[in-house]
Each structure stands twice: as C-alpha cells, then as structure tokens.
mmCIF file of C-alpha atoms in Angstrom:
data_model
loop_
_atom_site.group_PDB
_atom_site.id
_atom_site.type_symbol
_atom_site.label_atom_id
_atom_site.label_comp_id
_atom_site.label_asym_id
_atom_site.label_seq_id
_atom_site.Cartn_x
_atom_site.Cartn_y
_atom_site.Cartn_z
ATOM 1 C CA UNK J 1 -15.533 26.259 26.854
ATOM 2 C CA UNK J 2 -13.067 28.991 25.956
ATOM 3 C CA UNK J 3 -10.912 30.369 28.759
ATOM 4 C CA UNK J 4 -9.838 33.993 29.141
ATOM 5 C CA UNK J 5 -6.432 32.903 27.855
ATOM 6 C CA UNK J 6 -8.097 31.494 24.730
ATOM 7 C CA UNK J 7 -9.982 34.745 24.171
ATOM 8 C CA UNK J 8 -6.739 36.696 24.499
ATOM 9 C CA UNK J 9 -5.043 34.445 21.942
ATOM 10 C CA UNK J 10 -7.939 34.878 19.507
ATOM 11 C CA UNK J 11 -7.872 38.655 19.940
ATOM 12 C CA UNK J 12 -4.130 38.754 19.296
ATOM 13 C CA UNK J 13 -4.583 36.764 16.088
ATOM 14 C CA UNK J 14 -7.280 39.170 14.905
ATOM 15 C CA UNK J 15 -5.116 42.211 15.644
ATOM 16 C CA UNK J 16 -2.019 40.774 14.002
ATOM 17 C CA UNK J 17 -3.831 39.655 10.857
ATOM 18 C CA UNK J 18 -5.777 42.877 10.473
ATOM 19 C CA UNK J 19 -2.622 44.937 10.843
ATOM 20 C CA UNK J 20 -0.763 42.898 8.228
ATOM 21 C CA UNK J 21 -3.606 42.903 5.701
ATOM 22 C CA UNK J 22 -4.297 46.604 6.071
ATOM 23 C CA UNK J 23 -0.776 47.204 4.809
ATOM 24 C CA UNK J 24 -1.332 45.260 1.614
ATOM 25 C CA UNK J 25 -3.198 46.442 -1.473
ATOM 26 C CA UNK J 26 -5.351 43.429 -2.387
ATOM 27 C CA UNK J 27 -7.091 43.280 -5.772
ATOM 28 C CA UNK J 28 -10.233 41.508 -6.830
ATOM 29 C CA UNK J 29 -10.181 38.036 -8.411
ATOM 30 C CA UNK J 30 -11.587 37.871 -11.919
ATOM 31 C CA UNK J 31 -12.876 34.871 -13.798
ATOM 32 C CA UNK J 32 -10.561 33.772 -16.635
ATOM 33 C CA UNK J 33 -13.721 33.142 -18.686
ATOM 34 C CA UNK J 34 -14.900 36.746 -18.582
ATOM 35 C CA UNK J 35 -15.808 38.019 -22.051
ATOM 36 C CA UNK J 36 -18.617 38.529 -24.537
ATOM 37 C CA UNK J 37 -20.193 35.181 -23.727
ATOM 38 C CA UNK J 38 -20.929 35.910 -20.077
ATOM 39 C CA UNK J 39 -24.358 37.132 -18.974
ATOM 40 C CA UNK J 40 -25.178 39.759 -16.379
ATOM 41 C CA UNK J 41 -26.267 38.233 -13.085
ATOM 42 C CA UNK J 42 -26.576 40.850 -10.348
ATOM 43 C CA UNK J 43 -25.116 43.924 -8.685
ATOM 44 C CA UNK J 44 -23.050 44.074 -5.549
ATOM 45 C CA UNK J 45 -21.786 47.057 -3.603
ATOM 46 C CA UNK J 46 -18.417 48.499 -4.616
ATOM 47 C CA UNK J 47 -15.537 47.847 -2.219
ATOM 48 C CA UNK J 48 -12.032 49.250 -2.224
ATOM 49 C CA UNK J 49 -9.872 47.394 -4.749
ATOM 50 C CA UNK J 50 -12.621 46.753 -7.313
ATOM 51 C CA UNK J 51 -11.959 47.838 -10.878
ATOM 52 C CA UNK J 52 -13.482 51.220 -11.676
ATOM 53 C CA UNK J 53 -14.462 50.017 -15.157
ATOM 54 C CA UNK J 54 -16.832 47.464 -13.552
ATOM 55 C CA UNK J 55 -18.912 50.172 -11.853
ATOM 56 C CA UNK J 56 -22.471 50.578 -13.137
ATOM 57 C CA UNK J 57 -22.473 54.340 -13.661
ATOM 58 C CA UNK J 58 -26.132 54.456 -14.755
ATOM 59 C CA UNK J 59 -27.160 52.907 -11.442
ATOM 60 C CA UNK J 60 -24.871 55.361 -9.657
ATOM 61 C CA UNK J 61 -26.737 58.230 -11.311
ATOM 62 C CA UNK J 62 -30.040 56.875 -9.960
ATOM 63 C CA UNK J 63 -28.945 55.877 -6.465
ATOM 64 C CA UNK J 64 -25.822 57.986 -5.787
ATOM 65 C CA UNK J 65 -24.145 54.737 -4.624
ATOM 66 C CA UNK J 66 -21.430 52.657 -6.283
ATOM 67 C CA UNK J 67 -22.297 49.139 -7.435
ATOM 68 C CA UNK J 68 -20.366 46.523 -9.415
ATOM 69 C CA UNK J 69 -21.928 44.501 -12.223
ATOM 70 C CA UNK J 70 -21.357 40.772 -11.674
ATOM 71 C CA UNK J 71 -21.649 38.084 -14.352
ATOM 72 C CA UNK J 72 -22.574 34.414 -14.403
ATOM 73 C CA UNK J 73 -19.006 33.247 -15.040
ATOM 74 C CA UNK J 74 -17.435 35.666 -12.577
ATOM 75 C CA UNK J 75 -16.577 34.022 -9.285
ATOM 76 C CA UNK J 76 -14.595 34.581 -6.147
ATOM 77 C CA UNK J 77 -12.252 31.955 -4.838
ATOM 78 C CA UNK J 78 -13.233 29.212 -2.445
ATOM 79 C CA UNK J 79 -10.217 28.462 -0.309
ATOM 80 C CA UNK J 80 -9.197 25.973 2.337
ATOM 81 C CA UNK J 81 -6.154 26.620 4.504
ATOM 82 C CA UNK J 82 -4.570 23.505 5.995
ATOM 83 C CA UNK J 83 -2.274 23.972 8.994
ATOM 84 C CA UNK J 84 0.141 21.190 9.898
ATOM 85 C CA UNK J 85 0.169 20.557 13.649
ATOM 86 C CA UNK J 86 2.348 17.446 13.665
ATOM 87 C CA UNK J 87 5.140 17.131 16.204
ATOM 88 C CA UNK J 88 7.925 18.459 13.985
ATOM 89 C CA UNK J 89 6.122 21.800 13.752
ATOM 90 C CA UNK J 90 6.771 22.362 17.480
ATOM 91 C CA UNK J 91 10.460 23.051 16.865
ATOM 92 C CA UNK J 92 11.770 26.451 17.933
ATOM 93 C CA UNK J 93 15.457 27.216 17.736
ATOM 94 C CA UNK J 94 17.319 29.485 20.145
ATOM 95 C CA UNK J 95 17.267 32.307 17.576
ATOM 96 C CA UNK J 96 13.510 32.171 16.994
ATOM 97 C CA UNK J 97 10.718 33.914 18.881
ATOM 98 C CA UNK J 98 8.132 31.430 17.612
ATOM 99 C CA UNK J 99 7.917 27.730 16.907
ATOM 100 C CA UNK J 100 7.150 26.691 13.339
ATOM 101 C CA UNK J 101 3.582 25.912 14.388
ATOM 102 C CA UNK J 102 3.064 29.260 16.093
ATOM 103 C CA UNK J 103 4.365 30.978 12.971
ATOM 104 C CA UNK J 104 2.089 28.842 10.769
ATOM 105 C CA UNK J 105 -0.977 29.713 12.852
ATOM 106 C CA UNK J 106 -0.256 33.429 12.526
ATOM 107 C CA UNK J 107 0.389 33.124 8.797
ATOM 108 C CA UNK J 108 -2.905 31.234 8.373
ATOM 109 C CA UNK J 109 -4.741 34.000 10.256
ATOM 110 C CA UNK J 110 -3.230 36.598 7.915
ATOM 111 C CA UNK J 111 -4.120 34.614 4.799
ATOM 112 C CA UNK J 112 -7.706 34.028 5.966
ATOM 113 C CA UNK J 113 -8.147 37.732 6.702
ATOM 114 C CA UNK J 114 -6.659 38.636 3.322
ATOM 115 C CA UNK J 115 -8.973 36.298 1.398
ATOM 116 C CA UNK J 116 -12.110 37.422 3.207
ATOM 117 C CA UNK J 117 -11.129 41.055 2.659
ATOM 118 C CA UNK J 118 -11.234 40.210 -1.060
ATOM 119 C CA UNK J 119 -14.727 38.695 -0.628
ATOM 120 C CA UNK J 120 -13.422 35.177 -1.132
ATOM 121 C CA UNK J 121 -14.780 32.327 0.951
ATOM 122 C CA UNK J 122 -12.220 30.594 3.115
ATOM 123 C CA UNK J 123 -12.099 27.754 5.598
ATOM 124 C CA UNK J 124 -9.399 26.252 7.746
ATOM 125 C CA UNK J 125 -8.418 22.802 8.928
ATOM 126 C CA UNK J 126 -5.708 21.437 11.195
ATOM 127 C CA UNK J 127 -4.034 18.133 10.442
ATOM 128 C CA UNK J 128 -1.261 15.716 11.401
ATOM 129 C CA UNK J 129 -1.819 12.039 10.612
ATOM 130 C CA UNK J 130 -5.413 12.955 9.736
ATOM 131 C CA UNK J 131 -7.733 15.928 9.577
ATOM 132 C CA UNK J 132 -8.508 17.303 13.026
ATOM 133 C CA UNK J 133 -10.608 20.463 13.347
ATOM 134 C CA UNK J 134 -12.358 21.678 10.178
ATOM 135 C CA UNK J 135 -14.112 25.002 9.545
ATOM 136 C CA UNK J 136 -15.948 25.049 6.206
ATOM 137 C CA UNK J 137 -15.353 27.970 3.805
ATOM 138 C CA UNK J 138 -17.507 31.078 4.201
ATOM 139 C CA UNK J 139 -17.050 34.636 2.957
ATOM 140 C CA UNK J 140 -18.678 36.738 5.684
ATOM 141 C CA UNK J 141 -16.258 38.811 7.810
ATOM 142 C CA UNK J 142 -17.911 37.376 10.939
ATOM 143 C CA UNK J 143 -16.668 33.948 9.809
ATOM 144 C CA UNK J 144 -13.169 34.995 10.849
ATOM 145 C CA UNK J 145 -14.107 34.436 14.490
ATOM 146 C CA UNK J 146 -14.612 30.696 13.911
ATOM 147 C CA UNK J 147 -11.344 30.504 11.948
ATOM 148 C CA UNK J 148 -9.336 32.355 14.602
ATOM 149 C CA UNK J 149 -10.828 30.186 17.345
ATOM 150 C CA UNK J 150 -9.792 26.986 15.570
ATOM 151 C CA UNK J 151 -6.305 28.324 14.931
ATOM 152 C CA UNK J 152 -5.860 29.485 18.522
ATOM 153 C CA UNK J 153 -6.906 26.051 19.804
ATOM 154 C CA UNK J 154 -4.478 24.167 17.541
ATOM 155 C CA UNK J 155 -1.845 22.137 19.401
ATOM 156 C CA UNK J 156 1.113 20.151 18.095
ATOM 157 C CA UNK J 157 1.636 16.452 18.687
ATOM 158 C CA UNK J 158 1.783 13.159 16.873
ATOM 159 C CA UNK J 159 3.603 12.015 13.800
ATOM 160 C CA UNK J 160 3.560 13.453 10.286
ATOM 161 C CA UNK J 161 1.292 11.781 7.744
ATOM 162 C CA UNK J 162 0.319 14.640 5.472
ATOM 163 C CA UNK J 163 -0.531 12.493 2.478
ATOM 164 C CA UNK J 164 -3.322 10.632 4.325
ATOM 165 C CA UNK J 165 -4.723 13.835 5.812
ATOM 166 C CA UNK J 166 -4.721 15.511 2.392
ATOM 167 C CA UNK J 167 -6.790 12.672 0.959
ATOM 168 C CA UNK J 168 -9.381 13.401 3.642
ATOM 169 C CA UNK J 169 -9.318 17.091 2.755
ATOM 170 C CA UNK J 170 -10.340 16.425 -0.844
ATOM 171 C CA UNK J 171 -14.008 16.300 0.167
ATOM 172 C CA UNK J 172 -13.816 19.818 1.652
ATOM 173 C CA UNK J 173 -12.996 21.548 -1.628
ATOM 174 C CA UNK J 174 -15.137 22.167 -4.659
ATOM 175 C CA UNK J 175 -14.081 22.720 -8.226
ATOM 176 C CA UNK J 176 -12.809 26.288 -8.556
ATOM 177 C CA UNK J 177 -10.881 26.397 -5.317
ATOM 178 C CA UNK J 178 -7.520 27.058 -3.784
ATOM 179 C CA UNK J 179 -5.791 24.708 -1.385
ATOM 180 C CA UNK J 180 -3.221 26.383 0.851
ATOM 181 C CA UNK J 181 -1.007 24.047 2.846
ATOM 182 C CA UNK J 182 1.140 25.540 5.626
ATOM 183 C CA UNK J 183 3.622 22.906 6.729
ATOM 184 C CA UNK J 184 7.273 21.958 7.026
ATOM 185 C CA UNK J 185 6.442 19.163 4.522
ATOM 186 C CA UNK J 186 8.373 16.593 6.558
ATOM 187 C CA UNK J 187 6.812 13.601 4.877
ATOM 188 C CA UNK J 188 7.716 11.164 2.150
ATOM 189 C CA UNK J 189 8.133 13.380 -0.918
ATOM 190 C CA UNK J 190 6.547 10.933 -3.349
ATOM 191 C CA UNK J 191 3.505 10.372 -1.122
ATOM 192 C CA UNK J 192 3.088 14.116 -0.589
ATOM 193 C CA UNK J 193 3.312 14.836 -4.317
ATOM 194 C CA UNK J 194 0.805 12.094 -5.087
ATOM 195 C CA UNK J 195 -1.686 13.550 -2.620
ATOM 196 C CA UNK J 196 -1.286 17.118 -3.882
ATOM 197 C CA UNK J 197 -1.367 15.990 -7.525
ATOM 198 C CA UNK J 198 -5.005 15.006 -7.048
ATOM 199 C CA UNK J 199 -5.965 18.613 -6.315
ATOM 200 C CA UNK J 200 -3.804 20.132 -9.042
ATOM 201 C CA UNK J 201 -5.134 17.790 -11.722
ATOM 202 C CA UNK J 202 -8.727 18.490 -10.629
ATOM 203 C CA UNK J 203 -8.259 22.181 -11.435
ATOM 204 C CA UNK J 204 -7.600 23.352 -7.893
ATOM 205 C CA UNK J 205 -4.903 25.937 -7.311
ATOM 206 C CA UNK J 206 -2.392 24.460 -4.863
ATOM 207 C CA UNK J 207 -0.076 26.688 -2.841
ATOM 208 C CA UNK J 208 2.366 25.361 -0.242
ATOM 209 C CA UNK J 209 3.964 27.636 2.323
ATOM 210 C CA UNK J 210 6.875 25.557 3.610
ATOM 211 C CA UNK J 211 7.904 26.661 7.101
ATOM 212 C CA UNK J 212 11.528 26.481 8.239
ATOM 213 C CA UNK J 213 13.293 27.400 11.447
ATOM 214 C CA UNK J 214 16.636 29.107 10.741
ATOM 215 C CA UNK J 215 18.422 26.274 12.613
ATOM 216 C CA UNK J 216 17.135 23.782 10.065
ATOM 217 C CA UNK J 217 18.597 25.782 7.199
ATOM 218 C CA UNK J 218 22.133 26.410 8.456
ATOM 219 C CA UNK J 219 22.583 23.796 11.246
ATOM 220 C CA UNK J 220 24.444 26.148 13.646
ATOM 221 C CA UNK J 221 25.209 23.568 16.350
ATOM 222 C CA UNK J 222 28.849 23.366 17.405
ATOM 223 C CA UNK J 223 28.948 21.448 20.680
ATOM 224 C CA UNK J 224 28.041 17.834 21.359
ATOM 225 C CA UNK J 225 24.243 17.889 21.337
ATOM 226 C CA UNK J 226 21.396 15.589 22.332
ATOM 227 C CA UNK J 227 18.788 15.516 19.536
ATOM 228 C CA UNK J 228 15.285 14.346 20.455
ATOM 229 C CA UNK J 229 12.489 13.553 18.017
ATOM 230 C CA UNK J 230 9.428 15.751 18.444
ATOM 231 C CA UNK J 231 7.217 13.025 17.007
ATOM 232 C CA UNK J 232 8.491 9.954 18.865
ATOM 233 C CA UNK J 233 9.721 10.015 22.467
ATOM 234 C CA UNK J 234 11.717 6.841 21.814
ATOM 235 C CA UNK J 235 14.109 8.506 19.335
ATOM 236 C CA UNK J 236 17.012 10.321 20.992
ATOM 237 C CA UNK J 237 20.645 10.601 19.895
ATOM 238 C CA UNK J 238 23.751 12.219 21.398
ATOM 239 C CA UNK J 239 25.848 13.423 18.452
ATOM 240 C CA UNK J 240 28.783 15.577 17.403
ATOM 241 C CA UNK J 241 27.043 18.097 15.078
ATOM 242 C CA UNK J 242 30.301 19.379 13.547
ATOM 243 C CA UNK J 243 31.042 15.946 12.100
ATOM 244 C CA UNK J 244 27.496 15.715 10.698
ATOM 245 C CA UNK J 245 27.035 19.237 9.371
ATOM 246 C CA UNK J 246 28.336 18.686 5.821
ATOM 247 C CA UNK J 247 26.269 15.538 5.329
ATOM 248 C CA UNK J 248 23.177 17.191 6.835
ATOM 249 C CA UNK J 249 23.390 20.237 4.559
ATOM 250 C CA UNK J 250 23.858 18.029 1.496
ATOM 251 C CA UNK J 251 20.812 15.924 2.364
ATOM 252 C CA UNK J 252 18.848 19.103 3.016
ATOM 253 C CA UNK J 253 19.808 20.475 -0.411
ATOM 254 C CA UNK J 254 18.857 17.178 -2.081
ATOM 255 C CA UNK J 255 15.503 17.122 -0.297
ATOM 256 C CA UNK J 256 14.671 20.703 -1.206
ATOM 257 C CA UNK J 257 15.650 20.122 -4.824
ATOM 258 C CA UNK J 258 13.516 16.992 -5.048
ATOM 259 C CA UNK J 259 10.543 18.761 -3.498
ATOM 260 C CA UNK J 260 10.954 21.881 -5.648
ATOM 261 C CA UNK J 261 11.285 19.928 -8.879
ATOM 262 C CA UNK J 262 8.277 17.781 -8.040
ATOM 263 C CA UNK J 263 6.113 20.770 -7.222
ATOM 264 C CA UNK J 264 7.164 22.578 -10.397
ATOM 265 C CA UNK J 265 6.360 19.492 -12.454
ATOM 266 C CA UNK J 266 2.862 19.322 -10.943
ATOM 267 C CA UNK J 267 2.324 23.098 -11.238
ATOM 268 C CA UNK J 268 2.148 23.515 -7.469
ATOM 269 C CA UNK J 269 3.323 26.831 -6.039
ATOM 270 C CA UNK J 270 5.997 26.496 -3.359
ATOM 271 C CA UNK J 271 6.731 29.466 -1.107
ATOM 272 C CA UNK J 272 9.554 28.801 1.397
ATOM 273 C CA UNK J 273 9.213 30.752 4.659
ATOM 274 C CA UNK J 274 11.453 31.157 7.675
ATOM 275 C CA UNK J 275 10.107 31.903 11.142
ATOM 276 C CA UNK J 276 12.176 35.095 11.262
ATOM 277 C CA UNK J 277 10.402 36.547 8.201
ATOM 278 C CA UNK J 278 7.810 39.324 8.133
ATOM 279 C CA UNK J 279 4.236 38.202 7.409
ATOM 280 C CA UNK J 280 3.587 41.182 5.175
ATOM 281 C CA UNK J 281 6.552 40.293 2.987
ATOM 282 C CA UNK J 282 5.315 36.717 2.652
ATOM 283 C CA UNK J 283 1.791 37.779 1.676
ATOM 284 C CA UNK J 284 3.143 40.361 -0.755
ATOM 285 C CA UNK J 285 5.288 37.671 -2.389
ATOM 286 C CA UNK J 286 2.222 35.430 -2.657
ATOM 287 C CA UNK J 287 0.113 38.178 -4.243
ATOM 288 C CA UNK J 288 2.936 39.105 -6.593
ATOM 289 C CA UNK J 289 3.263 35.511 -7.705
ATOM 290 C CA UNK J 290 -0.488 35.257 -8.280
ATOM 291 C CA UNK J 291 -0.484 38.484 -10.288
ATOM 292 C CA UNK J 292 2.333 37.272 -12.542
ATOM 293 C CA UNK J 293 0.714 33.908 -13.156
ATOM 294 C CA UNK J 294 -2.677 35.482 -13.852
ATOM 295 C CA UNK J 295 -1.066 37.757 -16.417
ATOM 296 C CA UNK J 296 0.691 34.788 -18.032
ATOM 297 C CA UNK J 297 -1.409 31.681 -17.201
ATOM 298 C CA UNK J 298 0.339 29.517 -19.807
ATOM 299 C CA UNK J 299 3.744 30.207 -18.366
ATOM 300 C CA UNK J 300 3.350 28.413 -15.067
ATOM 301 C CA UNK J 301 0.900 27.491 -12.337
ATOM 302 C CA UNK J 302 -2.775 27.931 -13.003
ATOM 303 C CA UNK J 303 -3.388 30.727 -10.532
ATOM 304 C CA UNK J 304 -6.716 32.526 -10.568
#
C-alpha cells in the first residue's frame, strides 16, 4: 500500500524526468538492416522526431493526417534499466545534495522517460546481491507509472554482488535489446566483466553509467576520520586520511583504468557520472555517443 509520501516521491520523479527529457531533442531509432530487402509492414502515426522522408504522403493526401511507413526489419529498442541498490550506493558526501542511489534513481527515471518518448519499450529492475523488484519492458506512456513506483520504493542495503544479479537479469532481455546498468560498479572487475560480456556477445547493447560521489574522486578528508563500511556493520576503521590519500588516489586510478580498458575491449559503453552533474548533460552525452556510434558502427560499440 503506497503512502502519501510514496505518491509524492513518484510525482517528483515524473516531474523531474519530464522536465529533463523535454529539453532534449530525441531522434527515432532505425534498424541497421533497413534497405531494399525489407518489406512494408504497417503504418503508425507520425510523432515529433520522426524522419520526414518516412512519411506516407499519399496517405496524407487521403486522410489529412501524418503517418509513418514501418517495415518488417525496422524495430524500436527493448531496454532494461538496472539500478544498483547495494549498500555502497547509500554514500553521500558533505558536498552532495543526493546519495549515489538517489542520483541513480533520478537518472533511471530520466532514461526511462526518454526511451518511452522515442516509442521504445523499457523496463526497470533493482539489484544488489540478486535481482529484487523487476518491471518488464513496455512501450506505453502509462507504463512509466509502474517504473516510477518501483524506483521510488527502492532502498539501499546489503552487499554488492553485481555479477550474480546480472546473470539473473539475462532472462529479462531478448535479442535486440539494450542493457543499461546504473551503479558504482564496486565489485570484482573480472566477475563484472564476465557477467556483462554475456550480454555484449549476445548482440545486446550494454551501457554502464558509473556513479561517483565527488568525495570518492578527490578524497578531500584532512582530519583523522572514522570510516564505516556501508555494506558491513562490522567494518570500521579510524584513520589518518592525509597519510592514505596518495595511495588511495593511485588505487582509484588503477581501478578506473582496469575497468575502462575491460569495457572497451568488450565493446561496452562506460559513462562516468558524478552526483553533482546535470541530468540533461548526462543524457545528451549518451545520445551523442549513440549518434556517433550509429554513424560509424565499425569504429566502436555496436549501438543501435
């Protein structure tokens, strides 16, 4: 039973996502197989962003309404957005208005709204050591209510075991799909790459939005600090951060390099995000990356 507080949270997600997406010019996805071999299938009503050259002008002359000709090999995307709700995502530094998880939930709401606005089908799932709540992909605008409800109800807790949860998610995606993971990726790099490799090799587009708090990137601590694990209450250390800063930043650089190289090798798109970034900028970067890869599919990730 949803409380009034839950309804308020869902409404805020809707408003935020709609505002962000309305500021972005989103195009229509086209099948890479489109050509002389495809056969006409049906018409659908024209929506803003469709290519003018796809309009059936003869039908317009008869009906005074704009329709698009669709073909057998033309398809919209089927997407699944996975939101990490493990304990580490609860971190919020003193300079941040949101925790990593709160930021991830809002980013997922924006992405879902963007995809549905492009007539793609999209679902969402939350995960930590395993899949938690799952909403199957649908393309109707009304489907956003179920997605926003699941996102608003997401809560952090538990340890990180993304690789196992991703194996569970494999049954939720079909062939021509896109898997969007929103996570800090705090897991064993090899295990994470192995799990994501399955999707990439099966022809699924894989995009990872890696969420960082600014504190994690520059380690600003100066005074003796007590560090507590957000995933295990038994881990707690009182440390001098100044003495550790150089070693921490080096390990961070090594980790990011290892992750970036692995993703590039597997043709997985990696989009680093900080919780102080603007959602519109992040989505614009994502769309720009997709546009470049679509224009030059042999030069990088297989983005549709």
